[in-house]
Coordinates of C-alpha atoms in Angstrom, one line a residue:
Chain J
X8 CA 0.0 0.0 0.0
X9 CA 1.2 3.5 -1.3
X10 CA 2.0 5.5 2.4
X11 CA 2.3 8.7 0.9
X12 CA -0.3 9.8 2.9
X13 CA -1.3 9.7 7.0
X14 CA -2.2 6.7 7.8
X15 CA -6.0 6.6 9.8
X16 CA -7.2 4.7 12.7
X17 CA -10.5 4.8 14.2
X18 CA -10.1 4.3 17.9
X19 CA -13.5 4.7 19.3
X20 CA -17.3 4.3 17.4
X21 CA -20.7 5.0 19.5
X22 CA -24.0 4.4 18.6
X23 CA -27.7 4.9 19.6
X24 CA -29.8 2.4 20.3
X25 CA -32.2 2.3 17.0
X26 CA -35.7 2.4 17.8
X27 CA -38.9 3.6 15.7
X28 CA -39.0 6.8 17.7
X29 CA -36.7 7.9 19.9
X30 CA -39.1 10.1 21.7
X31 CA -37.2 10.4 25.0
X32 CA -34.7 12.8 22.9
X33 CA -33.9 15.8 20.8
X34 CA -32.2 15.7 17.6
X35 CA -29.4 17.0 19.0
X36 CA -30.1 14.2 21.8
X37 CA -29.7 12.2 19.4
X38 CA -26.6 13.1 17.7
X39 CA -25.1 13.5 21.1
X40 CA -25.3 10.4 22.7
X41 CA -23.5 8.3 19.8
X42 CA -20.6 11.1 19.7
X43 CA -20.7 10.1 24.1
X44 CA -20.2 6.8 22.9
X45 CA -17.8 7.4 20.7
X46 CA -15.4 9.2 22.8
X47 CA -16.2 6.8 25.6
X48 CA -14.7 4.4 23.4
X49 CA -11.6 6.2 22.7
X50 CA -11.0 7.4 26.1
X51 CA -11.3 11.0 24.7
X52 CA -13.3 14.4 25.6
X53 CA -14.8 16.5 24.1
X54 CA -11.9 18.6 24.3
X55 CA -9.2 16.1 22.6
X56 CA -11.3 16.6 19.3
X57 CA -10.3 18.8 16.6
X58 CA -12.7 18.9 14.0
X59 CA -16.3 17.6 13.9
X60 CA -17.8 16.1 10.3
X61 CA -21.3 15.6 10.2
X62 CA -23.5 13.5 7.4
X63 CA -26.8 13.1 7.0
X64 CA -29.7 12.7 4.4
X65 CA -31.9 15.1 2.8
X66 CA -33.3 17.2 5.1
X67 CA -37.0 16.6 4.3
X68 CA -36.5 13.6 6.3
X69 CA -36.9 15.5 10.0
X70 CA -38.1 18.8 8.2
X71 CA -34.5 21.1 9.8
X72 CA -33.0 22.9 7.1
X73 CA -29.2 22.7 7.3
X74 CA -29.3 20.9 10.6
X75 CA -25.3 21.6 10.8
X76 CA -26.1 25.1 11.4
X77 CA -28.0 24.1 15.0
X78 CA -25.9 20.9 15.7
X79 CA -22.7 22.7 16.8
X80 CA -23.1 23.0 20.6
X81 CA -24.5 19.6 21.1
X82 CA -21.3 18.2 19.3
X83 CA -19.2 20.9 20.8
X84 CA -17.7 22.1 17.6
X85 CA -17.9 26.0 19.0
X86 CA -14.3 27.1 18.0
X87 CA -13.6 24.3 15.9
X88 CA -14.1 23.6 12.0
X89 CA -17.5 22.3 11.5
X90 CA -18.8 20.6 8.5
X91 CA -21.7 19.0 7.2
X92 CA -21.4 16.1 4.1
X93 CA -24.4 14.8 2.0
X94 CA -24.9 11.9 -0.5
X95 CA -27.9 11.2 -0.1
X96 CA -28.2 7.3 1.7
X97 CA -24.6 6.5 1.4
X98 CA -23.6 10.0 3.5
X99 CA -22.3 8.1 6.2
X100 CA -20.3 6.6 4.3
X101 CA -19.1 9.3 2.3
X102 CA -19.1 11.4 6.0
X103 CA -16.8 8.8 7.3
X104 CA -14.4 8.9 4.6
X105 CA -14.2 13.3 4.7
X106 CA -13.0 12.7 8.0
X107 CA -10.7 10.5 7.1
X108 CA -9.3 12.6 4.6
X109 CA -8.8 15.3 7.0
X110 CA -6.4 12.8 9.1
X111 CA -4.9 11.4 5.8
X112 CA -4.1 15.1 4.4
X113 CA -2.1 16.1 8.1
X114 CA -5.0 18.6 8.3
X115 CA -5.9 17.3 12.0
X116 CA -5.0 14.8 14.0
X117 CA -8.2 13.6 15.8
X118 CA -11.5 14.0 14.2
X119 CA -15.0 13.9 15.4
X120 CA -17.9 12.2 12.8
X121 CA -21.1 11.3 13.2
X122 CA -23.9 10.5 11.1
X123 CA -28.1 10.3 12.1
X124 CA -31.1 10.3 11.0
X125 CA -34.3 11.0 13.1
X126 CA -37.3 9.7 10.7
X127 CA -40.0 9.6 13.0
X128 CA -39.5 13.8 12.9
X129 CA -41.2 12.9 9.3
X130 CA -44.2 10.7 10.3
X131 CA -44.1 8.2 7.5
X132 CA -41.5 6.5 5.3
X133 CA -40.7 9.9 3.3
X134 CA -37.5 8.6 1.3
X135 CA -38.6 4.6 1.4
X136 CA -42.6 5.5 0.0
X137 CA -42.4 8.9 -1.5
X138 CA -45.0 10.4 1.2
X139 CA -48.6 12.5 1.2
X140 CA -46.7 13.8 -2.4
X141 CA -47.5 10.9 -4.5
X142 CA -43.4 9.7 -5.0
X143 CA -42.6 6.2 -5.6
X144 CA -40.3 6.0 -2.8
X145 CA -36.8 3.9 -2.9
X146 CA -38.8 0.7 -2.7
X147 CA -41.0 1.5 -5.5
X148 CA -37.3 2.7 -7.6
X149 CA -35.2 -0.1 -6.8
X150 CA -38.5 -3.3 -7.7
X151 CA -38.0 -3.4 -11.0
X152 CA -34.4 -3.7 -10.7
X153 CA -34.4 -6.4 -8.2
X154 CA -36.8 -7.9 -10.9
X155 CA -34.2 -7.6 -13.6
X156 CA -31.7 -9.2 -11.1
X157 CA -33.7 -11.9 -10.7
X158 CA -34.3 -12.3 -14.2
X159 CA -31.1 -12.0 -15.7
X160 CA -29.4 -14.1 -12.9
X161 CA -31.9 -17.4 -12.8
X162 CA -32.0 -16.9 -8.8
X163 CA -35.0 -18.7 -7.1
X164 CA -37.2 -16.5 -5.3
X165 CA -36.2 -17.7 -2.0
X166 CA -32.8 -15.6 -2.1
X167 CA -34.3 -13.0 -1.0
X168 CA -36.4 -14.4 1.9
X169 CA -32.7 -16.3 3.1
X170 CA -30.9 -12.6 3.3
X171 CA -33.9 -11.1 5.4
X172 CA -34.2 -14.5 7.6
X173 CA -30.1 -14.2 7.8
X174 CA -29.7 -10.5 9.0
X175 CA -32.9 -10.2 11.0
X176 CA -31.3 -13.2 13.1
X177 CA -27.7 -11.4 13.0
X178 CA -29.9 -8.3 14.4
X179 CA -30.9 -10.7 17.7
X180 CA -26.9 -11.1 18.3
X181 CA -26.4 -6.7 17.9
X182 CA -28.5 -5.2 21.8
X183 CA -28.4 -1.5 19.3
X184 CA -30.1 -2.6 16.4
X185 CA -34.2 -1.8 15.5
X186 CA -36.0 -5.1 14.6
X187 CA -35.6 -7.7 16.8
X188 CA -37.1 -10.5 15.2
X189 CA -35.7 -13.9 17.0
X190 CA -38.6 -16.0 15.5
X191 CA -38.2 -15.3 11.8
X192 CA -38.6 -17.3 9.6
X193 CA -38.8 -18.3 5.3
X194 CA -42.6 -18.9 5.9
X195 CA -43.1 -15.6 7.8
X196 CA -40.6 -13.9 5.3
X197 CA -43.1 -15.0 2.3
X198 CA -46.1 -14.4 3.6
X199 CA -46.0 -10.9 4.9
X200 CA -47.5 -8.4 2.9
X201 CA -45.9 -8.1 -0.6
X202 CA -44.7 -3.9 -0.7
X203 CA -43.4 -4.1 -4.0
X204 CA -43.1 -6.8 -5.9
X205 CA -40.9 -9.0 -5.7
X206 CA -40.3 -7.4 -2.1
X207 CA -42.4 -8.5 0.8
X208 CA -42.8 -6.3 3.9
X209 CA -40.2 -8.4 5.9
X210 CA -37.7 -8.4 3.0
X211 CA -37.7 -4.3 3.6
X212 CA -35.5 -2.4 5.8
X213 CA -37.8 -0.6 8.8
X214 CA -37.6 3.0 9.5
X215 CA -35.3 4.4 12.3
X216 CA -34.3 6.6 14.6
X217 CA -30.6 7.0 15.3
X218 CA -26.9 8.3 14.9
X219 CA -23.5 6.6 14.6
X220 CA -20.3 8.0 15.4
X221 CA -16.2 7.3 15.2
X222 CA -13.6 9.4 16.6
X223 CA -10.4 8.8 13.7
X224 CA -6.7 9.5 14.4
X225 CA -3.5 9.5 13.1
X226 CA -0.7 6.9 13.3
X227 CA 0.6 8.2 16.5
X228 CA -3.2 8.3 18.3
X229 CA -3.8 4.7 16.6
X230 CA -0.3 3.6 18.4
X231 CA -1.6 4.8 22.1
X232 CA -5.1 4.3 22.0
X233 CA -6.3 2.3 24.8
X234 CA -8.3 -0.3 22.7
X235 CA -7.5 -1.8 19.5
X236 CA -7.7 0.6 16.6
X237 CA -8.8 -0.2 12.6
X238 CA -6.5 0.8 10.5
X239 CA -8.2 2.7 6.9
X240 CA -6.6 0.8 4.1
X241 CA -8.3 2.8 1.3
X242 CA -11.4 4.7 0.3
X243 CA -13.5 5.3 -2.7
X244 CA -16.4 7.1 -3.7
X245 CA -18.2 7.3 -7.1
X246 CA -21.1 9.2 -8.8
X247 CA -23.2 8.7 -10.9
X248 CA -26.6 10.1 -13.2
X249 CA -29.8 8.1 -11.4
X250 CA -31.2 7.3 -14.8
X251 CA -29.7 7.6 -18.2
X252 CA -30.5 5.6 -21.5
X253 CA -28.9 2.3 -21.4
X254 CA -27.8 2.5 -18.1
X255 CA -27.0 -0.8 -16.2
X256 CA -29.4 -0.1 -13.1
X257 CA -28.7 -3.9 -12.0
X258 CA -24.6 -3.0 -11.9
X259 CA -24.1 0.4 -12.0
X260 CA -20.9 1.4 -13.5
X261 CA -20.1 4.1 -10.6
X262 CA -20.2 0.8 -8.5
X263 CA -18.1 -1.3 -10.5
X264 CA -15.7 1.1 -10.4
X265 CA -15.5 2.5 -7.0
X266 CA -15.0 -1.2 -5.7
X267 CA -12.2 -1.4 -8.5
X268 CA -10.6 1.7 -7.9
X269 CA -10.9 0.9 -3.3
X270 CA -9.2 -2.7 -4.2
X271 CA -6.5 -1.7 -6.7
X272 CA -5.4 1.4 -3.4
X273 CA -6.0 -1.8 -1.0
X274 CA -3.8 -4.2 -3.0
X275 CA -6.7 -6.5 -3.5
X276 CA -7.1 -8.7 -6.0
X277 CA -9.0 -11.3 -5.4
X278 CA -11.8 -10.3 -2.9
X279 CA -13.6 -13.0 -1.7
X280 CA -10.4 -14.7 -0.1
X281 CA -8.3 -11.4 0.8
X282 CA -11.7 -10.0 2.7
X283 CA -13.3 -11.5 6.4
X284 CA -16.3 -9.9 6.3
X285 CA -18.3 -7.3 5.0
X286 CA -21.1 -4.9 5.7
X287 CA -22.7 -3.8 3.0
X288 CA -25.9 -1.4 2.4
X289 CA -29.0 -3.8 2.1
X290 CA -31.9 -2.3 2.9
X291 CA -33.7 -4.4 0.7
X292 CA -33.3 -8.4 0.5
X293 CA -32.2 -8.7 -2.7
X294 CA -29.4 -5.9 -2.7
X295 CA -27.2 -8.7 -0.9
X296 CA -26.9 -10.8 -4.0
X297 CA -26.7 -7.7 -6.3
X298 CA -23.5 -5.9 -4.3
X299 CA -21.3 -9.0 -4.3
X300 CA -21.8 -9.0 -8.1
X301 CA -21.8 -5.1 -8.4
X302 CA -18.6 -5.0 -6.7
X303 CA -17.2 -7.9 -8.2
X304 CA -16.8 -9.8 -4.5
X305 CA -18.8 -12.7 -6.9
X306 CA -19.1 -13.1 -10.8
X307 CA -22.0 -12.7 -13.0
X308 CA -24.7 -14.5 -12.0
X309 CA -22.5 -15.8 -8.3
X310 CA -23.9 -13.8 -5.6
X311 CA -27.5 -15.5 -5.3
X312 CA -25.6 -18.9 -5.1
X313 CA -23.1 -17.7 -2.0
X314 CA -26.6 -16.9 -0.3
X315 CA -27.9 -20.0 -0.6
X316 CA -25.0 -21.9 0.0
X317 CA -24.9 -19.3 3.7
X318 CA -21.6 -18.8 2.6
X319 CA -22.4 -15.2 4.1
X320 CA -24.0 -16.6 7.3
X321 CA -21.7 -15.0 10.0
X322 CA -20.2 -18.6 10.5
X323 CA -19.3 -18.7 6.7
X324 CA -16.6 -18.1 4.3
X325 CA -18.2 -14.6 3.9
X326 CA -19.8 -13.0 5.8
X327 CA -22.6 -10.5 5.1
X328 CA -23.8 -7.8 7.7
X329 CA -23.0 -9.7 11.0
X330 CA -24.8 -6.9 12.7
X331 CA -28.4 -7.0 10.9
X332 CA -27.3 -4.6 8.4
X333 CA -29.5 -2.0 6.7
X334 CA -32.6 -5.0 6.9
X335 CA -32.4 -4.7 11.0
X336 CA -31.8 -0.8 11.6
X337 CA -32.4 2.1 9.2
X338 CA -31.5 5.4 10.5
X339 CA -30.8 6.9 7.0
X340 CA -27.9 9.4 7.1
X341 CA -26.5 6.9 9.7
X342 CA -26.9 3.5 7.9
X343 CA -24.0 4.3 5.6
X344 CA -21.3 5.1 8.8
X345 CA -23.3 2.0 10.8
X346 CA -21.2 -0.6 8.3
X347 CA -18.4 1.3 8.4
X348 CA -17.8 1.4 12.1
X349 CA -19.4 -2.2 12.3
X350 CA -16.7 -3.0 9.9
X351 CA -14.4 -1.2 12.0
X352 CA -15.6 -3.3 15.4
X353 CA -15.0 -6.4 13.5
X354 CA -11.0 -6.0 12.9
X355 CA -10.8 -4.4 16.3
X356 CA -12.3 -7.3 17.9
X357 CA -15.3 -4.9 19.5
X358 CA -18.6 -6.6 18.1
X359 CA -19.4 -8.4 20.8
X360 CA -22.0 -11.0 19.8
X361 CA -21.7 -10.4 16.3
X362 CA -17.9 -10.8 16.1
X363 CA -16.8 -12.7 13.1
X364 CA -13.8 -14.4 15.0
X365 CA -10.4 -13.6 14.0
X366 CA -11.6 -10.9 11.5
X367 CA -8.4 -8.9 10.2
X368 CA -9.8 -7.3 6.7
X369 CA -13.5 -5.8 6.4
X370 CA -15.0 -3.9 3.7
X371 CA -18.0 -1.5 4.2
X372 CA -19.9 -0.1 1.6
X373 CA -23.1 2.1 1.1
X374 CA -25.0 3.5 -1.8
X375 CA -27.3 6.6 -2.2
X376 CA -30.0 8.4 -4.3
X377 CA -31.0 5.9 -7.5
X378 CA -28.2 3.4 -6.8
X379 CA -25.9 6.5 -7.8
X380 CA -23.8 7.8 -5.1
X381 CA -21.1 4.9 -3.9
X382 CA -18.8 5.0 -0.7
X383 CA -16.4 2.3 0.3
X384 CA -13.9 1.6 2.7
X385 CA -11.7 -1.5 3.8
X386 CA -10.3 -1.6 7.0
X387 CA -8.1 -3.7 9.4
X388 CA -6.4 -4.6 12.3
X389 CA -3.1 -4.1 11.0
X390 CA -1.4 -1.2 8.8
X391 CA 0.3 -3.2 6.6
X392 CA -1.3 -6.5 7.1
X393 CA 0.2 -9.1 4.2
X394 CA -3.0 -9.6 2.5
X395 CA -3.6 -13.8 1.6
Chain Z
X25 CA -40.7 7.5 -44.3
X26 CA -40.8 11.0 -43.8
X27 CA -38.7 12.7 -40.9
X28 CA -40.4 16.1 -39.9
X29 CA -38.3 18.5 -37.9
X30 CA -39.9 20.0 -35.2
X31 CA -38.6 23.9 -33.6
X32 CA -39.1 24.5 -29.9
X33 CA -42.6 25.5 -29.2
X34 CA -42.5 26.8 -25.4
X35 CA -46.2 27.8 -24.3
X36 CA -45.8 26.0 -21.5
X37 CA -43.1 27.3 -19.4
X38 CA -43.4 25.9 -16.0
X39 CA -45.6 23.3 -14.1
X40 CA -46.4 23.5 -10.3
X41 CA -45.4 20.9 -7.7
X42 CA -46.9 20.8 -4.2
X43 CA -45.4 18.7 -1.4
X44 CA -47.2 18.6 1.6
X45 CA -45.3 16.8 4.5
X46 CA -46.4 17.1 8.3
X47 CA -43.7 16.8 10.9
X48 CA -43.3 16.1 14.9
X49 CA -40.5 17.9 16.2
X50 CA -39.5 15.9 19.7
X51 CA -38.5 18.1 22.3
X52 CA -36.0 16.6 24.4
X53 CA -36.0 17.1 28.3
X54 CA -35.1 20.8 28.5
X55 CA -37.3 22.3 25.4
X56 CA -39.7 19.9 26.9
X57 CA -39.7 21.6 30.0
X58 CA -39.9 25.0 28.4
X59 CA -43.1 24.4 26.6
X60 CA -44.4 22.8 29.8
X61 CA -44.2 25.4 31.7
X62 CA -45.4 27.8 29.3
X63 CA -48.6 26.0 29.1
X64 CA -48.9 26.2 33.1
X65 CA -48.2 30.0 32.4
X66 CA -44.1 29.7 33.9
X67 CA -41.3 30.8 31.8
X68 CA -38.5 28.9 32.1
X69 CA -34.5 29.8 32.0
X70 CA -31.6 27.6 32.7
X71 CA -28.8 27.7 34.4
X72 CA -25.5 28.2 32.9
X73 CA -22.3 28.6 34.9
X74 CA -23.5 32.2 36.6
X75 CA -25.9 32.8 33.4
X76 CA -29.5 32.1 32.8
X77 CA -30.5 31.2 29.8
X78 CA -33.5 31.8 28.2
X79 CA -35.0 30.0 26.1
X80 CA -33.3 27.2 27.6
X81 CA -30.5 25.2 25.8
X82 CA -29.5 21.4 26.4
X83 CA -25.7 22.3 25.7
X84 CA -23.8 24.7 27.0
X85 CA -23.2 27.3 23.8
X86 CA -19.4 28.0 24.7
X87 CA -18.2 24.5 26.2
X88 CA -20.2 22.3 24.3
X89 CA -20.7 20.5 28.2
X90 CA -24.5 19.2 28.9
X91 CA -26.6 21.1 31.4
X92 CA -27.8 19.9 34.5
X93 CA -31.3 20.3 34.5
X94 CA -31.3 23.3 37.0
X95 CA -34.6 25.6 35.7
X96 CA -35.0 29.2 37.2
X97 CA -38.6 30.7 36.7
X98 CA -38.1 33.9 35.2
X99 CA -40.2 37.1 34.2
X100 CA -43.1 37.2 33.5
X101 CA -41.9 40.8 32.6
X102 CA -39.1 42.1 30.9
X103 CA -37.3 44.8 28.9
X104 CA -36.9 45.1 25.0
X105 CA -33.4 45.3 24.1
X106 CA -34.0 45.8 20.8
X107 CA -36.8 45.3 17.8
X108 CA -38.3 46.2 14.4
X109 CA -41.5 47.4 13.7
X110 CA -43.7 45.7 11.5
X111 CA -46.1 48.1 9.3
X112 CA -48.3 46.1 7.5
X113 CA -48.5 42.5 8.8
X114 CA -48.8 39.5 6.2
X115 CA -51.7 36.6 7.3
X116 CA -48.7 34.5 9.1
X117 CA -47.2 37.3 11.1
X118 CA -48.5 36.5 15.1
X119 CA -51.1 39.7 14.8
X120 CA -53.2 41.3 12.3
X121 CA -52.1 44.8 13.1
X122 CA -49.0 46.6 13.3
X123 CA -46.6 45.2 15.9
X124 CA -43.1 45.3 16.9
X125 CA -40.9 42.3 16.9
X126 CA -38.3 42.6 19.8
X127 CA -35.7 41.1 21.5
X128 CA -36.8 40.5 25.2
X129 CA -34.1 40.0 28.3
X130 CA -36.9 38.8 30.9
X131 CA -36.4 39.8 34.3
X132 CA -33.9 37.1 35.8
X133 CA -32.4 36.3 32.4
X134 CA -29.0 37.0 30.7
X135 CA -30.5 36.6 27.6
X136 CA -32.8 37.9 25.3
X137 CA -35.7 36.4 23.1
X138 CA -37.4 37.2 20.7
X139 CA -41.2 37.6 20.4
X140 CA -44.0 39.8 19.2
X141 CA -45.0 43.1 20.8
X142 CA -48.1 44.3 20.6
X143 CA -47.2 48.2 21.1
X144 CA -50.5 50.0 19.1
X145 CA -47.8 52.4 17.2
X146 CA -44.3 52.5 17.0
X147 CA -43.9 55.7 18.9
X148 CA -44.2 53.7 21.9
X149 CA -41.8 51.5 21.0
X150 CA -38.1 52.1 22.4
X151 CA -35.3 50.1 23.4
X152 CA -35.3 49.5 26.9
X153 CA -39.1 49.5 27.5
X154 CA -40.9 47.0 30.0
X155 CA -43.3 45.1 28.4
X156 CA -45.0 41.7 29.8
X157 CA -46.9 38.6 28.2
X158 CA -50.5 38.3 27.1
X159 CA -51.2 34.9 28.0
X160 CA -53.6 32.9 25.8
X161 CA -56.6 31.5 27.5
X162 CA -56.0 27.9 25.8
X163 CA -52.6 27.1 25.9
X164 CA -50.9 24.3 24.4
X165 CA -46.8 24.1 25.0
X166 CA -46.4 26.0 22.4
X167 CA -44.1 29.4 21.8
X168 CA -47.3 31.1 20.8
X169 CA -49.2 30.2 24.2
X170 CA -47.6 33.9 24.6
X171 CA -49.8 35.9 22.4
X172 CA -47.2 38.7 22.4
X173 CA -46.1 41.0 24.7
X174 CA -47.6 44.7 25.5
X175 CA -46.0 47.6 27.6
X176 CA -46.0 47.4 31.1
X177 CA -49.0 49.5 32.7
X178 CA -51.4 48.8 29.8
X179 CA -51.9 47.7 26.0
X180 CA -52.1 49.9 23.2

C-alpha cells in the first residue's frame, strides 16, 4: 500500500440504540449520545477533538434545514471547523471517509464524525414510500431492478427471503439494532404483505431513529489508543446520473468502479479470499446478491448462489452484515457510517455477539440516491497486514 | 418514411409541484420543560455557569458541556433590548395589526428572546421598555401560548 499519505485509525465508534421513535430525545439528543459513545470508546473528551464532520440525508426527512447550522453545541464544535457532508443514503459513508481525509491530508489529527437520521421527525417513510406527495419511494425505484436481477441471474425466489431471515437473526446477536425479530422465519418472510413486488414487507429495511459516530486518528493516536484501533486501508467514492438511457441499473458502473478503484489502493485482488467480512448497504433483500456482483466480491450470475449456499452466514466463508445490516436498523444518514464502524468493530475485535472471529480485513460499503452515489472503505487490524 | 423536424414551441413554461409533508419535532428534556411550563403560564431559564438562559438550551453554547437540568422561573416581565417594527402584517405574522418584533431579556435572564410586541404604534416603541406577556386563555406548550407582549401598565 502507497504510504504517501497519514495513515488513519479509528479508535472509538458509539452508537444509539435504534428504535422507531426515539421520543425520549432531541435531535441534538440524538446526535449527542453516539458522539458520548464514541469518545467513551476512545477514552477521549470533548476537548481532545479537533474537527467535527457531520453527514446526513436530505433534510426533508426530519423537516431542519441545514441541521449543521443548530448541531454545533450539542457536538461541541464552538471554535472548531465544523462541517456538514451529503450523499444522499450513502452519506455516512461518504461522511466517514471526509473525515478521514482530513487525518490522511495532516490537516488534523483527531477527528469527530457522526452521522443520524431522526425519521420519525417525518411521520411516515418519506424517502422509502415517496410520502402524502404521490413519489414512488426507494422501494418503488429499486423493484424493478431487483426484478431484472432476478431475471437475468436465474435466482430462485427464495434468495431474497434467506438474506432477510439471515440478518434479521444477526440483528438478535447486535442489543443496538431496531427489529428484533428472534422467531423469523422463510414462511413468515413470504407471507408478509408483498410492498413491492418481488419485495415483501419483511424483505424491507424498517424506519429508524438513530446516529452513529467514530472518533479517527492518526498513526501516532492509533499507536496509544487504549483499545484496539482499525487501520483505513483505502477509500473510494463514485457518482453517478440516477437514470440515463442504457444505463445498467442492475450494476451500476459508478459501483463497479468504485470497488475497483478501493481494491486496486487496498492491494486486492481477489476479494472473496483477501476479505473476512463485510457490511454492505442492504436495505432491501435482494441488494445482498446484487453488491457481491456489483462489486465484483462474486461473478455474474454468483452472488444469489453464496446466499444459498450461507456462505455469508456469520459462520461462513463470507460473511454479510453480522450486525443485521440495513434490513435490522435504518436510520438513514447513519446507515452508511453504521457498516463502516461495524466493519471497523470487526477488525478491532469490538462486536461483541456479532464478532466474526479472527476478522483482520472488512469492507463497508453504502449506496445513495438511485443506486448513484457509492462509498467504500476497507479496514483492518493491521497497517500493513500481508494480505492472503 | 418522412422525418419532420420540429422547432421548440415553449407555451408551457413551468408546471407547479406541491409537497405537503407534516412533521413532529420531539422536544427533548429541556425544550420539553420549556413548553411545559409555558402551558402552566411559567417561563423557564436555565442555568449556565452564573448565566440564565432563556430559552433554555440542552448544551452549554461556549463549552459544548450538557446542562444539568437546573430551571430558574423567570419574568413574567421584561425589557426590550432591541426590535423592528412591522407596518403592515402579512396573514402569518403572530397579529393582524401593526406590531413590533423585539428582542426580550426577561427579568432574571441573561438573555434575550425574541417575540412579538403588541405596542399600538411605533412611537411607543423604544429600546429598553418594560413590556409583559398576554397569555392565551388555551394554551398548548407552544411558543405562541404567549400571544405577544404589550408595555408594562397597559396595551395599546
Amino acid at each position: 500500500m502507497a504510504t504517501a499519505h497519514e495513515p488513519c485509525a479509528i479508535v472509538g465508534f458509539g452508537q444509539t440504540k435504534h428504535k422507531k421513535r426515539r421520543d425520549d430525545l432531541s435531535l441534538p439528543g440524538l446526535v449527542r449520545e453516539a458522539a458520548e459513545r464514541a469518545l467513551d470508546d476512545a477514552g477521549m473528551t470533548w476537548s481532545d477533538i479537533e474537527a467535527v464532520v457531520i453527514g446526513k440525508a436530505p433534510d426533508p426527512f426530519e423537516g431542519v434545514m441545514m441541521p449543521e447550522l443548530s448541531l454545533a453545541d450539542a457536538l461541541a464544535a464552538v471554535g472548531k471547523p465544523m462541517m456538514r457532508v451529503h450523499t444522499a443514503g450513502s452519506v455516512g459513508g461518504s461522511t466517514s471517509i471526509v473525515a478521514s481525509s482530513l487525518i490522511m491530508g495532516r490537516r488534523h489529527q483527531r477527528v469527530l464524525t457522526v452521522a443520524y437520521e431522526k425519521q420519525s421527525e417525518g411521520n411516515a417513510q418519506w424517502g422509502l414510500a415517496g410520502g402524502r406527495s404521490g413519489g414512488m419511494g426507494a422501494g418503488g425505484i429499486f423493484a424493478p431492478w431487483m426484478r431484472s436481477y432476478i431475471r437475468g441471474s436465474g435466482a430462485p425466489e427464495h434468495i431474497g427471503w434467506k438474506v432477510a431471515v439471515k440478518d434479521r437473526l444477526n440483528a438478535v446477536k447486535n442489543p443496538y439494532a431496531h427489529l428484533q425479530l428472534p422467531d423469523i422465519t422463510i414462511e413468515k418472510v413470504k407471507e408478509s404483505p408483498m410492498l413491492w413486488e418481488p419485495i415483501h414487507f419483511l424483505e424491507s429495511c424498517p424506519s429508524s431513529d438513530g446516529a452513529a459516530a467514530m472518533v479517527l486518528t492518526d498513526e501516532e493516536g492509533g499507536r496509544a489508543a487504549s483499545k484496539p484501533p482499525a487501520w483505513v486501508l483505502g477509500t473510494a467514492m463514485r457518482s453517478e446520473l440516477g437514470s440515463f438511457p442504457g444505463r445498467d441499473t442492475v450494476r451500476p458502473q459508478a459501483g463497479v468502479e468504485c470497488a475497483e478503484m478501493l481494491y486496486k489502493e487496498v492491494g486486492i485482488t481477489n476479494p472473496r479470499e483477501q476479505i473476512d467480512v463485510a457490511e454492505l448497504y442492504v436495505p432491501f433483500s435482494w441488494y445482498e446478491p446484487m453488491w457481491l456482483e456489483g462489486h465484483d466480491i462474486a461473478g455474474p450470475g454468483e452472488g444469489w448462489k453464496m446466499v444459498d449456499s450461507g456462505e455469508t452466514e456469520i459462520t461462513g466463508s463470507f460473511p454479510v452484515n453480522p450486525s443485521g445490516g440495513v434490513l435490522s436498523s435504518n436510520p438513514i444518514g447513519a446507515s452508511g457510517m453504521l457498516r463502516f464502524g461495524e466493519a471497523a468493530q470487526q477488525v478491532r475485535g469490538q462486536a461483541g455477539e456479532h464478532q466474526v472471529p479472527g476478522a483482520k480485513v472488512a469492507l463497508a460499503q453504502a449506496y445513495g440516491g438511485a443506486a448513484q452515489y457509492f462509498a467504500m472503505w476497507v479496514v483492518s487490524s493491521e497497517l500493513q497486514p500481508s494480505l492472503s | 418514411m418522412q422525418c419532420v423536424l420540429l422547432g421548440a414551441v415553449t407555451e408551457l413554461r413551468a408546471t407547479t409541484h406541491t409537497i405537503e409533508f407534516p412533521y413532529t419535532r420531539t422536544l427533548g428534556p429541556v425544550i420539553g420543560s420549556f413548553f411545559t411550563g409555558l402551558r402552566d403560564r411559567r417561563i423557564l431559564g436555565i442555568r449556565a455557569g452564573d448565566r440564565v438562559l432563556v430559552p433554555p438550551l440542552e448544551y452549554d453554547p461556549e463549552t459544548g458541556d450538557a446542562l444539568k437540568p437546573d430551571f430558574v422561573e423567570v419574568g413574567p416581565a421584561g425589557t426590550v433590548t432591541s426590535w423592528s417594527w412591522v407596518t403592515k402584517p402579512t396573514r402569518k405574522h403572530p397579529l393582524d395589526r401593526p406590531f413590533g418584533f423585539a428582542l426580550i431579556r426577561l427579568d432574571g435572564a441573561d438573555t434575550a428572546m425574541v417575540h412579538a410586541v403588541d405596542a399600538g404604534s411605533i412611537d411607543r416603541m423604544q429600546t429598553g421598555m418594560r413590556v409583559t406577556p398576554r397569555w392565551r386563555d388555551e394554551r398548548k406548550g407552544r411558543i405562541d401560548d404567549i400571544e405577544c407582549f404589550v408595555p408594562e401598565g397597559g396595551a395599546a
